[in-house]
Coordinates of C-alpha atoms and ligand atoms in Angstrom, one line a residue:
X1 CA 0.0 0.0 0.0
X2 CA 2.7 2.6 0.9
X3 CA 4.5 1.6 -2.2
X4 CA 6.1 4.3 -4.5
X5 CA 4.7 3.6 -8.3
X6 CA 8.1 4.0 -11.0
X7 CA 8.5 6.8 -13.1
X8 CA 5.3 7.4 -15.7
X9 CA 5.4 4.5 -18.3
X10 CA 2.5 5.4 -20.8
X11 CA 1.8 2.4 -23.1
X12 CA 1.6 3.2 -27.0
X13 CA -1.3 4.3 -28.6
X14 CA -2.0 5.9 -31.4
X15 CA -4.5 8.3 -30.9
X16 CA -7.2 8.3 -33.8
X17 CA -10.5 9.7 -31.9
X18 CA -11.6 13.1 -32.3
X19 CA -9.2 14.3 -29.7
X20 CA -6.8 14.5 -28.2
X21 CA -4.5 12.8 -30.6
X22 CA -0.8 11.5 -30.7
X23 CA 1.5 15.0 -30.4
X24 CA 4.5 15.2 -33.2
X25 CA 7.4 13.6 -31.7
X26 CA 9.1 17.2 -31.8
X27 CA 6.6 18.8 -29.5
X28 CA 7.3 16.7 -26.6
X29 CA 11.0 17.4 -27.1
X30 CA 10.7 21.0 -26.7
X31 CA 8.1 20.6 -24.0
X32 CA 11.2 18.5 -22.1
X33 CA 13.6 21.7 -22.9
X34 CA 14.9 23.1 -19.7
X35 CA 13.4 26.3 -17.4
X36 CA 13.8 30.0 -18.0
X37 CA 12.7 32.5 -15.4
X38 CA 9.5 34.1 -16.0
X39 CA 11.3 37.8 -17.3
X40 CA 14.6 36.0 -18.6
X41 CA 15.1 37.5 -22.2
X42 CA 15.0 33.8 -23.4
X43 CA 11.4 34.0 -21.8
X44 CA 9.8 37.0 -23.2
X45 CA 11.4 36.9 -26.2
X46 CA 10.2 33.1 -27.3
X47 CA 7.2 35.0 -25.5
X48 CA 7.0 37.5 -28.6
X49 CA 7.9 35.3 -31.1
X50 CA 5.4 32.6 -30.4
X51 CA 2.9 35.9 -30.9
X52 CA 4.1 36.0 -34.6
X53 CA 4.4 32.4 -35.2
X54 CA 0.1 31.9 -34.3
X55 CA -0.5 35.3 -36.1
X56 CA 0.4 33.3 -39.0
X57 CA -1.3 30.4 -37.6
X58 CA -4.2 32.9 -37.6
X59 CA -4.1 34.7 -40.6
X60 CA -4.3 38.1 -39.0
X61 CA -1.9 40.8 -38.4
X62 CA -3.7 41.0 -34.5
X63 CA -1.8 42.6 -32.0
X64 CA -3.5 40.9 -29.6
X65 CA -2.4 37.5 -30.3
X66 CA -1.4 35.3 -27.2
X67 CA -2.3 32.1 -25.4
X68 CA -4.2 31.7 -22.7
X69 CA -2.9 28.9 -19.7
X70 CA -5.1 26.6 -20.0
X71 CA -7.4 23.9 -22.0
X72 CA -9.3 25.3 -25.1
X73 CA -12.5 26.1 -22.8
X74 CA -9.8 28.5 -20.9
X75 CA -9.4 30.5 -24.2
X76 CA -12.9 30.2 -24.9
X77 CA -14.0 31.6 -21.0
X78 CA -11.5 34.3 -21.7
X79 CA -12.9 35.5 -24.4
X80 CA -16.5 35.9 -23.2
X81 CA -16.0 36.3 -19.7
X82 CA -14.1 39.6 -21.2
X83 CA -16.1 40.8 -23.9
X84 CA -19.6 39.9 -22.2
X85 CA -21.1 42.5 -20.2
X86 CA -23.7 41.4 -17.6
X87 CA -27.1 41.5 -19.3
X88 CA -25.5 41.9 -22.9
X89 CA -27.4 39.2 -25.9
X90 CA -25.6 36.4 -26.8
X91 CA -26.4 34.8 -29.7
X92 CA -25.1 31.1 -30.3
X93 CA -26.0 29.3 -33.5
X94 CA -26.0 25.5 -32.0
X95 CA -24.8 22.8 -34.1
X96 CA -23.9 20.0 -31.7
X97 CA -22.3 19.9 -28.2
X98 CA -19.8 23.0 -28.4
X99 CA -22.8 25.1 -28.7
X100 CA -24.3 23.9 -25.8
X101 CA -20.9 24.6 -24.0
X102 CA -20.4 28.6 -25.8
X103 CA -24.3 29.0 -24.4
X104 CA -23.0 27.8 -20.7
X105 CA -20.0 29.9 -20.7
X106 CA -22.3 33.0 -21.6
X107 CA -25.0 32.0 -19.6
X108 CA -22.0 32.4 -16.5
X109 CA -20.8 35.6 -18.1
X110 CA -24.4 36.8 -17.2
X111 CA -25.4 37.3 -20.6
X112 CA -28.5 36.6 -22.0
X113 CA -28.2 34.2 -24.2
X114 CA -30.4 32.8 -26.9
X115 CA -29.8 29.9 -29.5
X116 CA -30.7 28.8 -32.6
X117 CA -30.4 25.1 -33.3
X118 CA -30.2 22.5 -36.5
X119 CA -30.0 19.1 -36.2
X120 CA -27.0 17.3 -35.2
X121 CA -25.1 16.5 -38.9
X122 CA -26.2 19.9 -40.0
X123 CA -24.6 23.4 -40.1
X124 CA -26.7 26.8 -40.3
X125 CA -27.1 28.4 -43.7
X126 CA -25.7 32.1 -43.6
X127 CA -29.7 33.4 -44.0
X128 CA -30.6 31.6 -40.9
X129 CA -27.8 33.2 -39.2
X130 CA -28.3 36.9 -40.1
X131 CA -32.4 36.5 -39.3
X132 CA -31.2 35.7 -36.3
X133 CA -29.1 38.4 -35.5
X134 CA -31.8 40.6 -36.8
X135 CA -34.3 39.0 -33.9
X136 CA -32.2 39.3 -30.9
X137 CA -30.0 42.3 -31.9
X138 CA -27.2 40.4 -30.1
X139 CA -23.8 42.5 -28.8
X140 CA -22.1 39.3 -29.1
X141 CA -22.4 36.4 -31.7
X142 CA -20.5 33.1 -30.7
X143 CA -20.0 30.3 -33.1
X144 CA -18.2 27.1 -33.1
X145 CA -16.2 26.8 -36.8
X146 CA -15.7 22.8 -36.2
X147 CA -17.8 21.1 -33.7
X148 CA -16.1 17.2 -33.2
X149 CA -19.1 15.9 -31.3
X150 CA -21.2 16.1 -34.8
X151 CA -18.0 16.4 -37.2
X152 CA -19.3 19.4 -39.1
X153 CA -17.7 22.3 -40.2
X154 CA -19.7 25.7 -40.5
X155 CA -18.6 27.9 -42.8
X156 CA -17.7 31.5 -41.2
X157 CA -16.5 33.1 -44.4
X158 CA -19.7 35.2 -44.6
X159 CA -20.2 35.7 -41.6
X160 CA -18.0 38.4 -40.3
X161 CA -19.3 40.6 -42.9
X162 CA -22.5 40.3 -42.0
X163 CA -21.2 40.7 -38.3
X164 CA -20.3 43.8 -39.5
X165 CA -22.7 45.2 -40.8
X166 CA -25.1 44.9 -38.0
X167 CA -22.8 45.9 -35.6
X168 CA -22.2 42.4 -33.7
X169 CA -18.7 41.3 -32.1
X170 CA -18.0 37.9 -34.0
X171 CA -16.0 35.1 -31.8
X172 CA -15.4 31.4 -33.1
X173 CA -14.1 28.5 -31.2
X174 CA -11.8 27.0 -33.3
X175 CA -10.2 24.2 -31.5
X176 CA -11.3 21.5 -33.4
X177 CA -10.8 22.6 -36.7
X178 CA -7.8 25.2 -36.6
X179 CA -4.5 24.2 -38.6
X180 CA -7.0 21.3 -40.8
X181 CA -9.1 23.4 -42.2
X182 CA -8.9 26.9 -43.9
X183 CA -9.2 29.9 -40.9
X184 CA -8.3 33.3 -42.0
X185 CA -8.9 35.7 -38.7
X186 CA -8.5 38.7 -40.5
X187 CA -10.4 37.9 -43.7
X188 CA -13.2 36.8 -42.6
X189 CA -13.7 39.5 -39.9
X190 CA -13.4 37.6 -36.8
X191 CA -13.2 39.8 -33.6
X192 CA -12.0 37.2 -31.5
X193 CA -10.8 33.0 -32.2
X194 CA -10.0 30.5 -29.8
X195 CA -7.9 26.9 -30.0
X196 CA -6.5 24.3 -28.1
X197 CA -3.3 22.0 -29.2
X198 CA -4.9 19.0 -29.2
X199 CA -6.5 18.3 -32.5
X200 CA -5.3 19.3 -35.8
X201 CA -2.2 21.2 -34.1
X202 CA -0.5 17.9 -32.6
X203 CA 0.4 19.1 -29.1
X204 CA -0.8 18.3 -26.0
X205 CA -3.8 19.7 -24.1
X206 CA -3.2 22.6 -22.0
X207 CA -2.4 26.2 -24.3
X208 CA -4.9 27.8 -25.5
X209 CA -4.1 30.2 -28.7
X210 CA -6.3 33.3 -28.6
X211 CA -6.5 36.2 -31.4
X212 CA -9.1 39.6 -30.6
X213 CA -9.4 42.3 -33.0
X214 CA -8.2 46.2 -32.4
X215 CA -12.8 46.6 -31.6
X216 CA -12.4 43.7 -29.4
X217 CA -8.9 45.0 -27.5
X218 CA -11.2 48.5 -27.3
X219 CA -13.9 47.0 -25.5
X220 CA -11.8 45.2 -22.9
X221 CA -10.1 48.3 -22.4
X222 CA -13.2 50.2 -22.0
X223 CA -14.5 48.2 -19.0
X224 CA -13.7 48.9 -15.6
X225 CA -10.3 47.9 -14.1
X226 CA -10.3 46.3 -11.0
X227 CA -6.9 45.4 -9.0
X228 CA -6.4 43.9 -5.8
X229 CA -7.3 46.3 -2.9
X230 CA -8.4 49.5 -4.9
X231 CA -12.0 48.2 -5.9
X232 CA -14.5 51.2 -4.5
X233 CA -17.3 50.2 -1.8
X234 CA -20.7 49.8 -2.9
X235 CA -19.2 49.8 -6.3
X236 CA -20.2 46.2 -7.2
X237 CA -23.5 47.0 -8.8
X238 CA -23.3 49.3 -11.6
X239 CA -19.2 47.9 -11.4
X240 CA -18.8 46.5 -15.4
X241 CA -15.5 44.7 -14.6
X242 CA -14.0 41.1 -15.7
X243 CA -15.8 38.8 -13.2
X244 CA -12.2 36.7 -13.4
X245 CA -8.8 37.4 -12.5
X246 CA -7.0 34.5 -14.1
X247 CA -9.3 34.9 -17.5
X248 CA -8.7 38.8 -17.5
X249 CA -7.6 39.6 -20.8
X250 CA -6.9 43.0 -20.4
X251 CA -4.7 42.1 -17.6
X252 CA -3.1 38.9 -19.8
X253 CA -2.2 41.4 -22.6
X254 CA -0.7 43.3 -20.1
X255 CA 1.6 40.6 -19.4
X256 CA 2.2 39.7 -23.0
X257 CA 2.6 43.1 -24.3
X258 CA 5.6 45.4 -24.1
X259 CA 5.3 46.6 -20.4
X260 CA 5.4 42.8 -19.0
X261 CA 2.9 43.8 -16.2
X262 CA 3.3 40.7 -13.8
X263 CA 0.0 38.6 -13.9
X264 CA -0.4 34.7 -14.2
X265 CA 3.3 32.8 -14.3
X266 CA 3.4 31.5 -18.3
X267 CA 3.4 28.3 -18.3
X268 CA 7.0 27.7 -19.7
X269 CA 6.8 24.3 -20.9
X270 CA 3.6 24.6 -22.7
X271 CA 4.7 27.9 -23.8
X272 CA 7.7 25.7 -25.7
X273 CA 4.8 23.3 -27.5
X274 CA 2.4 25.7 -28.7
X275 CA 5.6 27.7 -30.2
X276 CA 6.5 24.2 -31.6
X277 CA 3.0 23.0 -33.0
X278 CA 2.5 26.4 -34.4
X279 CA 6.9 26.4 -35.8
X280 CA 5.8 22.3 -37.5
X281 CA 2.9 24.0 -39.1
X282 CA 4.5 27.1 -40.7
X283 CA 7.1 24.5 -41.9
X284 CA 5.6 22.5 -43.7
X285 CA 3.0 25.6 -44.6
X286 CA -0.6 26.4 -44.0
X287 CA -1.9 25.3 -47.0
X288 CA 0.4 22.0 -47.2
X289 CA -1.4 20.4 -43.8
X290 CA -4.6 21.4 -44.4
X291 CA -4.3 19.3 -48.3
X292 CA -2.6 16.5 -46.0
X293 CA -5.8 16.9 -43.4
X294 CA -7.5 16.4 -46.7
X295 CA -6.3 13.8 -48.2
X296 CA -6.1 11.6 -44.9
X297 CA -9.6 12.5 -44.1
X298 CA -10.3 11.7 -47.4
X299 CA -8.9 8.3 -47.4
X300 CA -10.4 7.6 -44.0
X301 CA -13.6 8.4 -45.5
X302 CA -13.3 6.0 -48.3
X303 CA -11.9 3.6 -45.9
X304 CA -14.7 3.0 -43.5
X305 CA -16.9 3.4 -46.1
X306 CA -15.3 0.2 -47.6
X307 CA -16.0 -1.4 -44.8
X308 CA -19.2 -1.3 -45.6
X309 CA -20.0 1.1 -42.5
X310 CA -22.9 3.9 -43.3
X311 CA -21.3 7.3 -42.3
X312 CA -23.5 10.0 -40.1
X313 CA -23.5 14.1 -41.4
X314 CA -23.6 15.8 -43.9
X315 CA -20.6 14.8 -46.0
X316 CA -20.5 18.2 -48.2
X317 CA -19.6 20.1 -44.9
X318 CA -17.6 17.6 -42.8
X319 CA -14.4 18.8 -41.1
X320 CA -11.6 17.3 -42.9
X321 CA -10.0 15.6 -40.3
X322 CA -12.6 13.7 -38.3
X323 CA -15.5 11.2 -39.4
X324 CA -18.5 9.9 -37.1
X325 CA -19.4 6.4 -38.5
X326 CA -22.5 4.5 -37.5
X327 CA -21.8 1.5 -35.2
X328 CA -22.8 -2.1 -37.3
X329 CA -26.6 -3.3 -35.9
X330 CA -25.5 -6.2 -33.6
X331 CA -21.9 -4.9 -32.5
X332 CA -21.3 -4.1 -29.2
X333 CA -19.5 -0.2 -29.6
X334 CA -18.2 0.0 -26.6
X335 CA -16.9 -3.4 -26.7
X336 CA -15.5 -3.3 -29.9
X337 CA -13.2 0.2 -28.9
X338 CA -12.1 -1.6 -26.5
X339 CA -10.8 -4.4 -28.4
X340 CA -9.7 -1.3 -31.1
X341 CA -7.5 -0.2 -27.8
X342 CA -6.6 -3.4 -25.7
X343 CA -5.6 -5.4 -28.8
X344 CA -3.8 -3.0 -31.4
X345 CA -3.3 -0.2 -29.0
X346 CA -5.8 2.3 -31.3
X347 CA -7.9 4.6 -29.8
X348 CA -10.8 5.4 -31.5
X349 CA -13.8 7.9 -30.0
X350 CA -17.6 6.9 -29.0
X351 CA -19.9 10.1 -28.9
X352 CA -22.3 12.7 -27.1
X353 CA -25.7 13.5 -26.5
X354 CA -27.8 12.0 -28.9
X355 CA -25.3 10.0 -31.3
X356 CA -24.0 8.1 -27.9
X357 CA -23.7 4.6 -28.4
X358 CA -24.8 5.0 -32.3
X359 CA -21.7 6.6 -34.0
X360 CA -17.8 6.4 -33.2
X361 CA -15.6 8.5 -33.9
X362 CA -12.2 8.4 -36.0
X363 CA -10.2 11.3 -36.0
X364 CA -6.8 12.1 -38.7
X365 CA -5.4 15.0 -37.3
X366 CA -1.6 16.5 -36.9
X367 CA 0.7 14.3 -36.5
X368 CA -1.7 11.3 -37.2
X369 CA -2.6 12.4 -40.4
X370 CA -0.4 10.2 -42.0
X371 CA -1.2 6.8 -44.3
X372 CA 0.6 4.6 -41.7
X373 CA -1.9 5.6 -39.4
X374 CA -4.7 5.6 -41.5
X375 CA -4.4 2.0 -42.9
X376 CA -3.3 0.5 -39.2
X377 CA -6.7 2.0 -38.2
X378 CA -8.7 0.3 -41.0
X379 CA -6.6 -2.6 -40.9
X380 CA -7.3 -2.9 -37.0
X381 CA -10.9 -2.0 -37.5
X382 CA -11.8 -4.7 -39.8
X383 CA -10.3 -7.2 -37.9
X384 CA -12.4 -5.9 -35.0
X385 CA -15.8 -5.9 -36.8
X386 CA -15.6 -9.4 -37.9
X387 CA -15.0 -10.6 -34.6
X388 CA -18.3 -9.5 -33.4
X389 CA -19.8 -10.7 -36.9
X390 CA -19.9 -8.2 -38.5
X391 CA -20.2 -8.6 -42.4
X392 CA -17.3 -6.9 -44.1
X393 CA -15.5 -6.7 -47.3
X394 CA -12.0 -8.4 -47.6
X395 CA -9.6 -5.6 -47.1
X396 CA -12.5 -3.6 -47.9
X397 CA -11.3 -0.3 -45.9
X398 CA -7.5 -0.5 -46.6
X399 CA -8.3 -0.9 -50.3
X400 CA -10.2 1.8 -50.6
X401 CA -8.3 3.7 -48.4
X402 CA -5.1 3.2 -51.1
X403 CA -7.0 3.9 -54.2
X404 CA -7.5 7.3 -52.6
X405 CA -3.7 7.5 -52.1
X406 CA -3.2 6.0 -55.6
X407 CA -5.4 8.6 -57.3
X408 CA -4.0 11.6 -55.3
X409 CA -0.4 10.1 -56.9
X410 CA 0.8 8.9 -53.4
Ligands
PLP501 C1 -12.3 19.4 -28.6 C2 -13.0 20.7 -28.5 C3 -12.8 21.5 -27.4 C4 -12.0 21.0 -26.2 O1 -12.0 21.8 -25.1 P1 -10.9 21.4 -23.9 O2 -11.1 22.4 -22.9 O3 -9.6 21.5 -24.5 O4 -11.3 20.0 -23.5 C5 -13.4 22.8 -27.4 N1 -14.2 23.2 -28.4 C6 -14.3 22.4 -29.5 C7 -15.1 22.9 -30.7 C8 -13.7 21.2 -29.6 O5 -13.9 20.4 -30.6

C-alpha cells in the first residue's frame, strides 16, 4: 500500500478519436527543454515570437495574439467572460455539443443568451444566421467553426461581414478545426478566435491560442479595471469589470505586451509546445497540412466506407480531419473500442448526446494524419468488426483507403 509507483510508463497508442490525438514527436521534445525564469530575455522573447508564429497560424496581423494557460475552454471563458457584459445578448448558433458549451460559458458571463439550433449532422445556412441576429440584436455572436461531437464544419467566411454590418462582435471556437481546415482571422472579420493544441495542431492539451481584433482589445479596455485592494465600496452593482482574475484579458495582454505587467506565471513548458505546434505547421506551410488533413480525411472516409460502415453528417460540410461512422446493428460499440485499444493499441472515439452509443468516432489529425496511421486504423478495425460478426468486405477499408492514395499520386 505505501509503495512508490516508478516513473510514468504510458503504453503506446495511437490516438485516432476526435481528440486529443498523438503530439509530433518534436513537440514533446521541446516541452522536455529546460526552465527559464519568467522575465529571462529567453522568456519574453520566445514570449513574442510565439505571438508572430500563431498570427500566421491565424491569418491576421492582430496585436493581440497570445495564449491563454489553460485547455481550449480557458481560451474560450476568456474570451466571453471579457467581452460579455452582464445583461448583454448572446447569440449562439448551436450545431452540436460546443454550442451547448459557448451558451454555458455566456450563460455564467451573465449574458443573456439565446440559440438557434439545427440538427446534429447539420450546419446553419448564412440566412438563418443573419435572421437571427436581426431577432435578438445580439452585442455578441458566438460560433463554433468545427464542432467534433457532430463532425461538421460551418462555414464563417460570410459571416463576419454580416457581423459587420449589424454591428455584432464575432467570436469562433476553433479548436477543433484550426491548422486542418482553412481559418483566415483577418479575412473573414473575426473579432475574436480560440484553439486548443490538441486536435489538428498535434500538441498536448493545456495552451490555449487566442487572437481579438483592435474593436475587441477596445472594449476590454473600456471596462472597468479592477486590482487587488483598490476596488471602491458599494461599487459592485453598476461595477462593469471582468468577473475573473485569471481569465482577464486585459490584464493577460498586459503581461504579454511590451510593459510585461506581472499577472499569471506562463506556463513555460507549454509555452515551448504551442511555439512548436504552431513552428511544425509554418514548416511544412498552412496550405500543405490542411491538403494533407485532406487527403487523410479523405482516405479515412473511403476507408470506413469500404467497410461497408454507413457514415453520419452531412458529408458536403464535414471537417476534414474527423468522421463519425454508425456502429454495425449487432456490435457491441463500446466493446469493440475496446478491443480497437486493448488489442492493437488504437484509440478510436464513442460520442455525445444524442449519437451516444450509435456513432464512433475516427479522427486524422496532426501528427496522425499520415497513411501509416490511417491504414493500421482500417486494418485494426476490420479485424475488430468481424469478430463481433460483422459482415465486411475483404480488405474492404485498406483498399479503398489506397485507391485514394493511388489517385492523389501517393
Ligand atoms: C475538442 C474541443 C474543445 C475542447 O476543449 P478542452 O477544454 O480542450 O477539452 C473545445 N471546443 C471544440 C469545438 C472542440 O472540438
Amino acid at each position: 500500500m505505501n509503495e512508490i509507483p516508478g516513473p510514468i510508463a504510458p503504453p503506446a497508442r495511437l490516438l485516432m478519436g476526435p481528440g486529443p490525438i498523438s503530439a509530433y514527436p518534436s513537440v514533446l521534445t521541446a516541452m522536455s527543454a529546460a526552465l527559464v525564469g519568467q522575465y529571462d530575455p529567453f522568456m519574453t522573447a520566445t514570449m513574442t515570437e510565439t505571438q508572430e508564429l500563431y498570427r500566421r497560424v491565424w491569418g491576421t496581423s492582430n496585436d493581440a495574439t497570445v495564449l491563454i494557460d489553460g485547455t481550449s475552454r480557458a481560451g474560450i471563458e476568456a474570451a466571453m467572460i471579457s467581452l460579455i457584459r452582464p445583461g448583454d445578448r448572446v447569440l449562439v448558433p448551436v450545431f452540436g455539443r460546443f454550442g451547448h458549451l459557448l451558451a454555458e460559458i455566456a450563460e455564467r458571463a451573465m449574458a443573456e443568451v439565446h440559440t438557434i439550433e439545427v440538427p446534429w449532422g447539420q450546419v446553419f445556412p448564412v440566412s438563418a444566421i443573419e435572421q437571427a441576429i436581426l431577432a435578438v440584436k445580439p452585442q455578441l455572436l458566438g460560433l463554433v467553426q468545427g464542432d467534433t461531437s457532430t463532425t461538421m464544419l460551418q462555414p464563417l467566411d460570410e459571416v463576419g461581414a454580416l457581423c459587420a454590418k449589424h454591428g455584432v462582435l464575432f467570436y469562433s471556437d476553433a479548436t477543433a478545426s484550426l491548422g486542418g481546415n482553412p481559418f483566415e482571422a483577418d479575412a473573414w472579420g473575426l473579432d475574436a478566435a480560440t484553439a486548443g493544441l490538441q486536435k489538428c495542431l498535434g500538441g498536448p492539451s493545456g495552451s490555449a491560442p487566442i487572437t481579438l481584433s483592435e474593436r475587441a482589445v477596445e472594449l476590454i479596455r473600456s471596462r472597468k479595471k479592477i486590482e487587488a485592494g483598490i476596488r471602491e465600496e458599494g461599487d459592485e452593482d453598476a461595477a462593469d469589470f471582468i468577473r475573473s482574475n485569471y481569465f482577464d484579458l486585459g490584464m493577460i495582454l498586459d503581461y504579454w505586451g511590451p510593459r510585461r505587467l506581472n499577472h499569471h506565471t506562463e506556463a513555460t513548458s507549454m509555452l515551448y509546445g504551442a511555439r512548436e505546434c504552431a513552428r511544425l505547421l509554418l514548416l511544412e506551410g498552412r496550405d500543405e497540412v490542411i491538403a494533407r488533413h485532406r487527403l487523410h480525411g479523405a482516405a479515412m472516409l473511403a476507408g470506413v466506407q469500404g467497410l461497408g460502415l454507413t457514415v453520419f453528417g452531412d458529408l458536403a460540410h464535414k471537417m476534414t480531419n474527423v468522421v463519425a461512422v454508425e456502429i454495425p446493428e449487432g456490435v457491441p460499440g463500446d466493446a469493440a473500442r475496446t478491443a480497437m485499444l486493448t488489442d492493437f493499441g488504437i484509440e478510436i472515439g464513442t460520442s455525445f448526446g444524442p449519437l451516444h452509443g450509435r456513432v464512433w468516432r475516427i479522427g486524422t489529425m496532426g501528427y496522425n494524419a499520415r497513411t501509416d496511421a490511417v491504414l493500421q486504423t482500417l486494418a485494426a478495425l476490420e479485424t475488430v468488426l468481424r469478430r463481433f460478426c460483422a459482415p465486411v468486405a475483404a480488405n474492404g477499408g485498406v483498399d479503398a483507403a489506397q485507391g485514394i492514395y493511388a489517385s492523389a499520386g501517393r
